[in-house]
PDB file of N, CA and C in Angstrom:
ATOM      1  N   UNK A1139     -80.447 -11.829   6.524  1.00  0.00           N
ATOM      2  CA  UNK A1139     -79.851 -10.530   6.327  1.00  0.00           C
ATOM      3  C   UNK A1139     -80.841  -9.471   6.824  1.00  0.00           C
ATOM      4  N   UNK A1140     -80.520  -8.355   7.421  1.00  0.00           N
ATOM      5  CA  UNK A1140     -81.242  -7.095   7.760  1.00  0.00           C
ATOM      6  C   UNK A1140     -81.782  -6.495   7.252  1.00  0.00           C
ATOM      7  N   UNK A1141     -83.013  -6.039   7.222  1.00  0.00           N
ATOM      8  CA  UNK A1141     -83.722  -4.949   5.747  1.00  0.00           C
ATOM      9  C   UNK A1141     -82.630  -3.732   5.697  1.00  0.00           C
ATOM     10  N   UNK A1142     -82.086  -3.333   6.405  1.00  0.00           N
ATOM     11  CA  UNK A1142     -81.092  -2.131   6.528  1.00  0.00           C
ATOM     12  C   UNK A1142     -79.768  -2.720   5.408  1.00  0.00           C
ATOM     13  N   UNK A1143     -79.152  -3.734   5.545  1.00  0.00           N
ATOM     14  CA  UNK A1143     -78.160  -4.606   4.933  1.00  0.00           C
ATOM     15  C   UNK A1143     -78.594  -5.165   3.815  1.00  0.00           C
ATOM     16  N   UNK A1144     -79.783  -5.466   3.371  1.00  0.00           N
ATOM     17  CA  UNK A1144     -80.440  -5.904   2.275  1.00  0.00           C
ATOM     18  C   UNK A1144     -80.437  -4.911   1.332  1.00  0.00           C
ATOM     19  N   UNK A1145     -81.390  -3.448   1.849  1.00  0.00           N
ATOM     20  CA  UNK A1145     -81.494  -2.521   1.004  1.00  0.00           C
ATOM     21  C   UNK A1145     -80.266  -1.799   0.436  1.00  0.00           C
ATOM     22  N   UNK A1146     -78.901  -1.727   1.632  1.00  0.00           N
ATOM     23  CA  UNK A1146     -77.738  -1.555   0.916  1.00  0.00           C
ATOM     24  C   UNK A1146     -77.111  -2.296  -0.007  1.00  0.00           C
ATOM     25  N   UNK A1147     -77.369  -3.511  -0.183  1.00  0.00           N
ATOM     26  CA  UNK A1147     -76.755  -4.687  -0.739  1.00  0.00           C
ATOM     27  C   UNK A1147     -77.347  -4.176  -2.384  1.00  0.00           C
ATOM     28  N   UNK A1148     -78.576  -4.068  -2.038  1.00  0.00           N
ATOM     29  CA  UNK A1148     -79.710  -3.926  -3.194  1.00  0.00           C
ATOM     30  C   UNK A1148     -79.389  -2.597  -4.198  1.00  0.00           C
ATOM     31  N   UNK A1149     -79.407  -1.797  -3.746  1.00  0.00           N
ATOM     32  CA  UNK A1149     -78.940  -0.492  -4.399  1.00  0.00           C
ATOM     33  C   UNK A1149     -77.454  -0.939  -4.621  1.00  0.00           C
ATOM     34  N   UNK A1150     -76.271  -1.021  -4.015  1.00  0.00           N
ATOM     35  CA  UNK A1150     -74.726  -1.401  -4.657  1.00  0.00           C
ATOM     36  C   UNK A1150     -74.799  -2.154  -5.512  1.00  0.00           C
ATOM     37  N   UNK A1151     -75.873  -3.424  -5.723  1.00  0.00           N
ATOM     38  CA  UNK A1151     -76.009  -4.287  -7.061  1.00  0.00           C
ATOM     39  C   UNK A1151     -76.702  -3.684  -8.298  1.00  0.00           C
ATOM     40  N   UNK A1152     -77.765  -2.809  -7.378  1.00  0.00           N
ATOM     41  CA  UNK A1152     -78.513  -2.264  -9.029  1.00  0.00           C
ATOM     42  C   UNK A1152     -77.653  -0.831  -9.544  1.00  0.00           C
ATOM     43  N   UNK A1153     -76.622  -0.467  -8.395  1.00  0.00           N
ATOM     44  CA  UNK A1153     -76.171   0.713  -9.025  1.00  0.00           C
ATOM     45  C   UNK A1153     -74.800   0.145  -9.919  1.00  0.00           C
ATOM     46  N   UNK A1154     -74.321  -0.987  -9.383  1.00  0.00           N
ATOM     47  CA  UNK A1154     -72.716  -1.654 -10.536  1.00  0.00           C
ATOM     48  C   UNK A1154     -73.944  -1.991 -11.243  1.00  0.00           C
ATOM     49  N   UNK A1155     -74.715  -2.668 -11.545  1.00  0.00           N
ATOM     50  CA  UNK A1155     -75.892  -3.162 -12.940  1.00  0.00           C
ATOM     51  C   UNK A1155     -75.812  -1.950 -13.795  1.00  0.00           C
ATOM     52  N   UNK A1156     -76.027  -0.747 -13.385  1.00  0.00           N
ATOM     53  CA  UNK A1156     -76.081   0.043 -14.244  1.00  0.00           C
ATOM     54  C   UNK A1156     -74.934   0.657 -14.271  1.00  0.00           C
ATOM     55  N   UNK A1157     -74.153   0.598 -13.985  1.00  0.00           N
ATOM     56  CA  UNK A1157     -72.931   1.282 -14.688  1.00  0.00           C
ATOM     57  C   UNK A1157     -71.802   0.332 -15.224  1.00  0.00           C
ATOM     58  N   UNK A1158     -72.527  -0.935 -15.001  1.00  0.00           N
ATOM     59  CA  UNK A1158     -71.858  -2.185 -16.055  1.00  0.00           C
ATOM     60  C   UNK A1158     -72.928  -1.836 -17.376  1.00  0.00           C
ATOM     61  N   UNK A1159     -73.627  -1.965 -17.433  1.00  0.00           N
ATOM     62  CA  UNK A1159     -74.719  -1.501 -18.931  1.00  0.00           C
ATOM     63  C   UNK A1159     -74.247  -0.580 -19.729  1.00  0.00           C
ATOM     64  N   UNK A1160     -74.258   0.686 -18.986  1.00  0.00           N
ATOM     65  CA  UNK A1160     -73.824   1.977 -19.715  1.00  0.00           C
ATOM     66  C   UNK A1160     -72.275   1.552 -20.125  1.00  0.00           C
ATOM     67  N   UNK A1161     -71.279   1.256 -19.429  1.00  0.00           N
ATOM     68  CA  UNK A1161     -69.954   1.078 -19.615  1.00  0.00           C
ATOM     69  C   UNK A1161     -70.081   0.179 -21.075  1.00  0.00           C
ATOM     70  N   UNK A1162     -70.827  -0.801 -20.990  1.00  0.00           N
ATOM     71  CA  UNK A1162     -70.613  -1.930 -22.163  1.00  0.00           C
ATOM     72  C   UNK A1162     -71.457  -0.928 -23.329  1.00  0.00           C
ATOM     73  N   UNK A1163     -72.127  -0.553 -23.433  1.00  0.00           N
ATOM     74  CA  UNK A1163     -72.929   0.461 -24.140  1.00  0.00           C
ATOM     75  C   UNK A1163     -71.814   1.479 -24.599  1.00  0.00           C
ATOM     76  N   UNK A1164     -71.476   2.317 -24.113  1.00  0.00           N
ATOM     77  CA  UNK A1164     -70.626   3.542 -24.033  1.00  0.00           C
ATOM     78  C   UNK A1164     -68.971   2.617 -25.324  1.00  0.00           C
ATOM     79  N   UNK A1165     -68.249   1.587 -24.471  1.00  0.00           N
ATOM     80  CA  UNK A1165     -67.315   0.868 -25.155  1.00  0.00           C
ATOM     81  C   UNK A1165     -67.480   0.296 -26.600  1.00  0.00           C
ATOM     82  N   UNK A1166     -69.009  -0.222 -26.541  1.00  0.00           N
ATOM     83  CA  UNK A1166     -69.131  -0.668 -27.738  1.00  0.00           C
ATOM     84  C   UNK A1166     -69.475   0.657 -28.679  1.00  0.00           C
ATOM     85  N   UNK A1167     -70.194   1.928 -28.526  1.00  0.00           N
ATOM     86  CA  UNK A1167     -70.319   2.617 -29.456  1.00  0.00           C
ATOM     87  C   UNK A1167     -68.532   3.408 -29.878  1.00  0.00           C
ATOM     88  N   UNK A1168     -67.788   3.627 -28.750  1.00  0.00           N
ATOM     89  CA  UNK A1168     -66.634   4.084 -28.794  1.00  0.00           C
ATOM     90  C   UNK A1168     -65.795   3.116 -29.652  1.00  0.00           C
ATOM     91  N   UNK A1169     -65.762   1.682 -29.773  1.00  0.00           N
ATOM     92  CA  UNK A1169     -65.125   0.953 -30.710  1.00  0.00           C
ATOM     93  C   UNK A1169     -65.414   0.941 -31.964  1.00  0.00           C
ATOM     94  N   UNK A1170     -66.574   1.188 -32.368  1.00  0.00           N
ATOM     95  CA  UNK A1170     -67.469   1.416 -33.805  1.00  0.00           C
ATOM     96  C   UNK A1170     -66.996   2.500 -34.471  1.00  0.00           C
ATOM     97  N   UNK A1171     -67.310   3.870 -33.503  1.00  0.00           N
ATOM     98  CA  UNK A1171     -67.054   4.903 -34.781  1.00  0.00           C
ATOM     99  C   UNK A1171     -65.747   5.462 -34.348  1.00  0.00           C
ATOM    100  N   UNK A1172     -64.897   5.515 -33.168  1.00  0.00           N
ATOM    101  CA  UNK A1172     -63.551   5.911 -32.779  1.00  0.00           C
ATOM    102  C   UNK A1172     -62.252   5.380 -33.654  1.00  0.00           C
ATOM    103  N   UNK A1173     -61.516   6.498 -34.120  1.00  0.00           N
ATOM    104  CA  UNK A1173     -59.926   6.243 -34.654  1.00  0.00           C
ATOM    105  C   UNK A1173     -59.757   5.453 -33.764  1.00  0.00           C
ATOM    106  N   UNK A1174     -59.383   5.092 -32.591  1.00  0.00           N
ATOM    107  CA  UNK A1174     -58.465   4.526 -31.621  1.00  0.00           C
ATOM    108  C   UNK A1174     -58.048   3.528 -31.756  1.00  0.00           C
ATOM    109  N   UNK A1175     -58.676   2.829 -32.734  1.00  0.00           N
ATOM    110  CA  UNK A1175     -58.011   0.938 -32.821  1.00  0.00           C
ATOM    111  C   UNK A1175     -57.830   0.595 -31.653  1.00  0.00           C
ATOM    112  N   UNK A1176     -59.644   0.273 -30.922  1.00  0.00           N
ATOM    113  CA  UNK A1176     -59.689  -0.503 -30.020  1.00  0.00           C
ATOM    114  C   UNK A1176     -60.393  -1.625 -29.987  1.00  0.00           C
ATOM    115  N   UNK A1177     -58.961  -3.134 -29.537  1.00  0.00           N
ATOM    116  CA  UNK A1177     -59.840  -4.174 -29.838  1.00  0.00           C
ATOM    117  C   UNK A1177     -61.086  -4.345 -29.963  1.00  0.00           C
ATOM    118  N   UNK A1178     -61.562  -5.253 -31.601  1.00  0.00           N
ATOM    119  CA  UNK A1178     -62.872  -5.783 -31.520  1.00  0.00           C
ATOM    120  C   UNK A1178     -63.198  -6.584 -30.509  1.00  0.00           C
ATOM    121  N   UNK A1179     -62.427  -7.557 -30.116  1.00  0.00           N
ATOM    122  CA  UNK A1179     -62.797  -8.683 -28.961  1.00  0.00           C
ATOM    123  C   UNK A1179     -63.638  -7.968 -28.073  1.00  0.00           C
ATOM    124  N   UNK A1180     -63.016  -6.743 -27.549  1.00  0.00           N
ATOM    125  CA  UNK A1180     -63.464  -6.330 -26.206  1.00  0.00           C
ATOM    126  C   UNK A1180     -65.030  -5.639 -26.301  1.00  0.00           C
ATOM    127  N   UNK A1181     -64.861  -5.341 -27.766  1.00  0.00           N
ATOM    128  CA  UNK A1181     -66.318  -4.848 -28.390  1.00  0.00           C
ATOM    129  C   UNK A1181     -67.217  -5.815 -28.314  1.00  0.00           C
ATOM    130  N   UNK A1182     -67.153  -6.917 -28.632  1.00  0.00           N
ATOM    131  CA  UNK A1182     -68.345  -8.047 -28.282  1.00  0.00           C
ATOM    132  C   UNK A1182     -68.437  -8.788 -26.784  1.00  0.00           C
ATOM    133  N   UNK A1183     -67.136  -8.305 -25.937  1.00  0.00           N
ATOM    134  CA  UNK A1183     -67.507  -8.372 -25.005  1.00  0.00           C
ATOM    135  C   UNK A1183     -68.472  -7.303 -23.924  1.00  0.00           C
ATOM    136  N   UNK A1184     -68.184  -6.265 -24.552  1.00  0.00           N
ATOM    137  CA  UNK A1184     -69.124  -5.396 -24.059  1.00  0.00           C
ATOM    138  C   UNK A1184     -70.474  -5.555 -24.461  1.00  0.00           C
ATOM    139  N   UNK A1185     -70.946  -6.054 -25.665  1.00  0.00           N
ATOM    140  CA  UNK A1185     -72.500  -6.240 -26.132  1.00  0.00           C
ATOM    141  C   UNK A1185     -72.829  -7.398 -24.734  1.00  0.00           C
ATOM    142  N   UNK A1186     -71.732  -8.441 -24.396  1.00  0.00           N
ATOM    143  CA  UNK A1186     -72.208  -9.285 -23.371  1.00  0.00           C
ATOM    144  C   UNK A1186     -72.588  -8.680 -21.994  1.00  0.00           C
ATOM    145  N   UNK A1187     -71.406  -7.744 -21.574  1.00  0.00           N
ATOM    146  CA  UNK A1187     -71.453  -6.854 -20.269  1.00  0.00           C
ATOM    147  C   UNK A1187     -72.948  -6.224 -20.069  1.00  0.00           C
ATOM    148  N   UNK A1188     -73.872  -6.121 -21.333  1.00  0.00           N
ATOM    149  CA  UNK A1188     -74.998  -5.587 -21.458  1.00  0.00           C
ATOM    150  C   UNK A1188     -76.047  -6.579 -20.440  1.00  0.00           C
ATOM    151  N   UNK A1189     -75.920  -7.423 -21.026  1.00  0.00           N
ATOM    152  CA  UNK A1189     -76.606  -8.354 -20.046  1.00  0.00           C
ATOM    153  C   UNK A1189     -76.106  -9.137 -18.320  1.00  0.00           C
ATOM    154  N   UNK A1190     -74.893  -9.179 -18.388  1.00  0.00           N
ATOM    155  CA  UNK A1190     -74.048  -8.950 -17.197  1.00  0.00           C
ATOM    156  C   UNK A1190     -74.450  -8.237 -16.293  1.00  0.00           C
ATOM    157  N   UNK A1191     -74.977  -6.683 -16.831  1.00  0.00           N
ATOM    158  CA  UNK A1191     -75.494  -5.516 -16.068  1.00  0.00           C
ATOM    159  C   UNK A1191     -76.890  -5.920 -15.432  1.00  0.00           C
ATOM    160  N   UNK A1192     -77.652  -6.397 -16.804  1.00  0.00           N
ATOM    161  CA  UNK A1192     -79.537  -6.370 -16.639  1.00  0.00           C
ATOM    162  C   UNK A1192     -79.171  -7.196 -15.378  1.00  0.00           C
ATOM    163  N   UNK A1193     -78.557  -8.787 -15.576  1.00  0.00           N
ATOM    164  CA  UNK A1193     -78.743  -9.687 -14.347  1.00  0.00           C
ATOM    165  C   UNK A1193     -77.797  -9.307 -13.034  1.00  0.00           C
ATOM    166  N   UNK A1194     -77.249  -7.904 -13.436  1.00  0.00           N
ATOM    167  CA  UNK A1194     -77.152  -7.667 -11.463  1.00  0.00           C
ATOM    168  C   UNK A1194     -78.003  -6.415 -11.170  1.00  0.00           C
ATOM    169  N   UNK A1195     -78.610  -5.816 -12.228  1.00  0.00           N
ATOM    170  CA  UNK A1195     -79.688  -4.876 -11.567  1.00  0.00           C
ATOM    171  C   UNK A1195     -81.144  -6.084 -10.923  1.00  0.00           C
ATOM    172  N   UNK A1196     -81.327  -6.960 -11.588  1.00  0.00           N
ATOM    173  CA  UNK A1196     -82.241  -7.816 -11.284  1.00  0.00           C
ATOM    174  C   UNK A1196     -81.881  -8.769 -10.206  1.00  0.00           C
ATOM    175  N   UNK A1197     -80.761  -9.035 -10.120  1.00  0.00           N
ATOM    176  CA  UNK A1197     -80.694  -9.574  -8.779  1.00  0.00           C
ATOM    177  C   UNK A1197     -80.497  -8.699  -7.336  1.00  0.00           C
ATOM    178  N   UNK A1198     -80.184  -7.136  -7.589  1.00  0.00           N
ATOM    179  CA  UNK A1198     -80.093  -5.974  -6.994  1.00  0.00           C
ATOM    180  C   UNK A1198     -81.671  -5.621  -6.297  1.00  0.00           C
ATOM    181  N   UNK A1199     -82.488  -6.172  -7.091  1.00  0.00           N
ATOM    182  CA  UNK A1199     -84.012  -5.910  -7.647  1.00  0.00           C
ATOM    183  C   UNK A1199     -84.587  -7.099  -6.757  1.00  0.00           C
ATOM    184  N   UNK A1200     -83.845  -8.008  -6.816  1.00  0.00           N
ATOM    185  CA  UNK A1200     -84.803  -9.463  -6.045  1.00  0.00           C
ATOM    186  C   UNK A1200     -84.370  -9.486  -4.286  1.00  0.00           C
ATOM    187  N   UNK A1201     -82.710  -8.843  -4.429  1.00  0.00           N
ATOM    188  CA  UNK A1201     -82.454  -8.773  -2.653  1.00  0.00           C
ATOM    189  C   UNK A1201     -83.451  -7.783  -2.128  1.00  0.00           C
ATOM    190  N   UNK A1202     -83.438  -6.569  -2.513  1.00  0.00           N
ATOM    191  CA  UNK A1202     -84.233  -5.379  -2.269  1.00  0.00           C
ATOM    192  C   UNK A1202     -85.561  -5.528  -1.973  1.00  0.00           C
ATOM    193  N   UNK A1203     -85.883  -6.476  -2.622  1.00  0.00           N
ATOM    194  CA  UNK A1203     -86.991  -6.870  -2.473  1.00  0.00           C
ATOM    195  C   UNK A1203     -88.375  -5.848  -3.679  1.00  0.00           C
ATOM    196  N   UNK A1204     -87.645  -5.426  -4.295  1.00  0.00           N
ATOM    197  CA  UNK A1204     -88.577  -4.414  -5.293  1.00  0.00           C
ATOM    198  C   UNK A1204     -89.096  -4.629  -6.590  1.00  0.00           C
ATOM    199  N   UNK A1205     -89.061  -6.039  -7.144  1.00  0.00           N
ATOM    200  CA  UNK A1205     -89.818  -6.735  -7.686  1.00  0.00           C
ATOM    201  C   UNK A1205     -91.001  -7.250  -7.339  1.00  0.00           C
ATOM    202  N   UNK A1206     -90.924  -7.375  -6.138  1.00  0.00           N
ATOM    203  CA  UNK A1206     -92.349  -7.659  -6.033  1.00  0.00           C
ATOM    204  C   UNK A1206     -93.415  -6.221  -6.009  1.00  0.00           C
ATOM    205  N   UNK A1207     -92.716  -4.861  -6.064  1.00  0.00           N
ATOM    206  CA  UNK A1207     -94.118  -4.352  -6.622  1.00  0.00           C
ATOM    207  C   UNK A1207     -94.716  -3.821  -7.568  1.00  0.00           C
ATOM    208  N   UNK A1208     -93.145  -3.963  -8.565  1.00  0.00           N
ATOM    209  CA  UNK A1208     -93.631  -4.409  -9.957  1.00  0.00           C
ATOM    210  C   UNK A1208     -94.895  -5.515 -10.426  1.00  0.00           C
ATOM    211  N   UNK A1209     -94.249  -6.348  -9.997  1.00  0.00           N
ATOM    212  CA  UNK A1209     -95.139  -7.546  -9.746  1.00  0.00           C
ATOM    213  C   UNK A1209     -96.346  -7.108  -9.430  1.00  0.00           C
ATOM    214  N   UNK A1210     -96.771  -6.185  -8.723  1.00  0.00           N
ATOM    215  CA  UNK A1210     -98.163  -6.335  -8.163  1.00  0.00           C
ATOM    216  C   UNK A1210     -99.001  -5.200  -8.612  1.00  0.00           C
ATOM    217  N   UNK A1211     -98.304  -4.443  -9.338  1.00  0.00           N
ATOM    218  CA  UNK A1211     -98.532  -3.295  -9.991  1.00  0.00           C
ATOM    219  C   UNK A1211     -99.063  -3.823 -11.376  1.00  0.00           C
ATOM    220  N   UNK A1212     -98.311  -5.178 -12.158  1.00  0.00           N
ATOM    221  CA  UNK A1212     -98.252  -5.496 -13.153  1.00  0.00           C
ATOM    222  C   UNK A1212     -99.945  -6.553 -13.083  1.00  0.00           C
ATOM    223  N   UNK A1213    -100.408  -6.862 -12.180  1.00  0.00           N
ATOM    224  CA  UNK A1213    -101.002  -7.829 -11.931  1.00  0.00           C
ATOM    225  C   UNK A1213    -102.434  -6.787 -11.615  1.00  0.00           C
ATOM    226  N   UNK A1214    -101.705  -5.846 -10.942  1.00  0.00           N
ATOM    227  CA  UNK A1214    -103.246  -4.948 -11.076  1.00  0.00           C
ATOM    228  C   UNK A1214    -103.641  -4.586 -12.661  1.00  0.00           C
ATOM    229  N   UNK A1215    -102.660  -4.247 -13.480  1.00  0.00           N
ATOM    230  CA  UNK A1215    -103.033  -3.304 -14.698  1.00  0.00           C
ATOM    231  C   UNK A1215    -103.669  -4.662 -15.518  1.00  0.00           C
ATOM    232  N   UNK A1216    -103.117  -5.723 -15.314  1.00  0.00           N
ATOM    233  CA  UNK A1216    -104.073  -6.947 -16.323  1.00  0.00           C
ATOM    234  C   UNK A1216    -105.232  -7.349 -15.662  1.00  0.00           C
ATOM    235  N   UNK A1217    -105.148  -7.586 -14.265  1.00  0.00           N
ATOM    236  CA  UNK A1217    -105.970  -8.571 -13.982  1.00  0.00           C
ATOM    237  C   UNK A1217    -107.191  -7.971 -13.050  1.00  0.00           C
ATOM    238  N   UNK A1218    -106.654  -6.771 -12.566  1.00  0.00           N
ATOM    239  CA  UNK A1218    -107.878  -6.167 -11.603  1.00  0.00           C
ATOM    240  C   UNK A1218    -109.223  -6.048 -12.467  1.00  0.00           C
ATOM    241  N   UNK A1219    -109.881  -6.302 -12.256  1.00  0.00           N
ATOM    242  CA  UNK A1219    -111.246  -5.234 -12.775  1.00  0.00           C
ATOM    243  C   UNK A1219    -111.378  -3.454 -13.135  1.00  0.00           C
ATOM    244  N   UNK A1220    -111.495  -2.932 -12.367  1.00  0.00           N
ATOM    245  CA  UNK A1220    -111.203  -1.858 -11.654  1.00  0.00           C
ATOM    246  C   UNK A1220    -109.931  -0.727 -12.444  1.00  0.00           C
ATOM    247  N   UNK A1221    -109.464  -1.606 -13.158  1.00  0.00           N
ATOM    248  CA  UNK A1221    -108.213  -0.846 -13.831  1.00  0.00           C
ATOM    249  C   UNK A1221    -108.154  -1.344 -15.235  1.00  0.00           C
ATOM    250  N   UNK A1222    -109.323  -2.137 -15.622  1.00  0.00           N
ATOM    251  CA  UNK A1222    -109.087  -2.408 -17.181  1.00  0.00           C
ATOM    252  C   UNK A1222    -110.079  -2.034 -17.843  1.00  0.00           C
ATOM    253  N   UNK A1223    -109.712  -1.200 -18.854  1.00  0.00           N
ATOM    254  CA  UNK A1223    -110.233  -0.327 -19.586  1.00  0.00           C
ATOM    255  C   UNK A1223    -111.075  -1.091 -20.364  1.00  0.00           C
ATOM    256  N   UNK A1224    -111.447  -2.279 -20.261  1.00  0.00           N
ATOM    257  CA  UNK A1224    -112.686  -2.990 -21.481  1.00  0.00           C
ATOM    258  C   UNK A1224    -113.812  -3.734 -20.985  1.00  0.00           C
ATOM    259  N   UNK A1225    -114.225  -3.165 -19.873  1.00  0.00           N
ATOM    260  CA  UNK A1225    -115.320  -3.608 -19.026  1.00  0.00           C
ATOM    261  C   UNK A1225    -116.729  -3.215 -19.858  1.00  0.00           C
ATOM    262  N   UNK A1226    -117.424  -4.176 -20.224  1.00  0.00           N
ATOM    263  CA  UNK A1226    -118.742  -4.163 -20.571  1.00  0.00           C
ATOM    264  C   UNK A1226    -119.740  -3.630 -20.129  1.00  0.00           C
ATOM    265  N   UNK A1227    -120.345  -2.765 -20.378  1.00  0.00           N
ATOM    266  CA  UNK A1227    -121.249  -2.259 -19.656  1.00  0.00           C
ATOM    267  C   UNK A1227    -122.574  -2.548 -20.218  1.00  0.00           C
ATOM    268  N   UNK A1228    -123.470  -2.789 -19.734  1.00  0.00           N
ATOM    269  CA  UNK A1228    -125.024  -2.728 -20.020  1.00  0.00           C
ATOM    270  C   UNK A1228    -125.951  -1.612 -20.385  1.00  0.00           C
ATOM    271  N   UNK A1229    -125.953  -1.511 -21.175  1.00  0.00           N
ATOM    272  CA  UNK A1229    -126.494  -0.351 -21.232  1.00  0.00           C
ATOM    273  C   UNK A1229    -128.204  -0.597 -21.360  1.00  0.00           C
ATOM    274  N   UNK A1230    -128.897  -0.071 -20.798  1.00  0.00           N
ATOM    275  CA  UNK A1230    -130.591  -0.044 -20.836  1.00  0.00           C
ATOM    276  C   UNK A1230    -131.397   1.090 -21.120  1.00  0.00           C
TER     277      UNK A1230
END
């Protein structure tokens, strides 16, 4: 696939990810405290849609290729030297 076709692919997955999240979010608080007598079923299906969402922003996230600089961002803040705040010093 094309980085041009990738990165579109990537954003259309992480942008339905998040507006599958919010939607299941939004439904389930609207079934809780709303008059409307709207099915429970669809209420626990929305707590599921929650995660439905996370795994297409994350697979939105893996075409894109933009996990990896999480990843490397995450790997500096533990593992660099240079960026961790509990370096021993000698003092003389």
């Amino acid at each position: 696939m094309k980085r041009k076709n990738a990165q579109l692919m990537s954003n259309v997955l992480m942008g339905l990810g998040l507006v599958v999240m919010i939607g299941g979010v939004g439904y389930s608080i609207v079934a809780e405290v709303s008059s409307w007598n709207l099915p429970q079923f669809f209420a626990h299906g929305a707590i599921f849609s929650i995660f439905v969402g996370a795994l297409l922003w994350l697979v939105g996230a893996r075409v894109g290729g933009r996990e990896q600089v999480a990843d490397r961002y995450w790997w500096v803040k533990h593992f660099d030297k240079r960026c961790r705040g509990n370096q021993h010093h000698s003092s003389h």
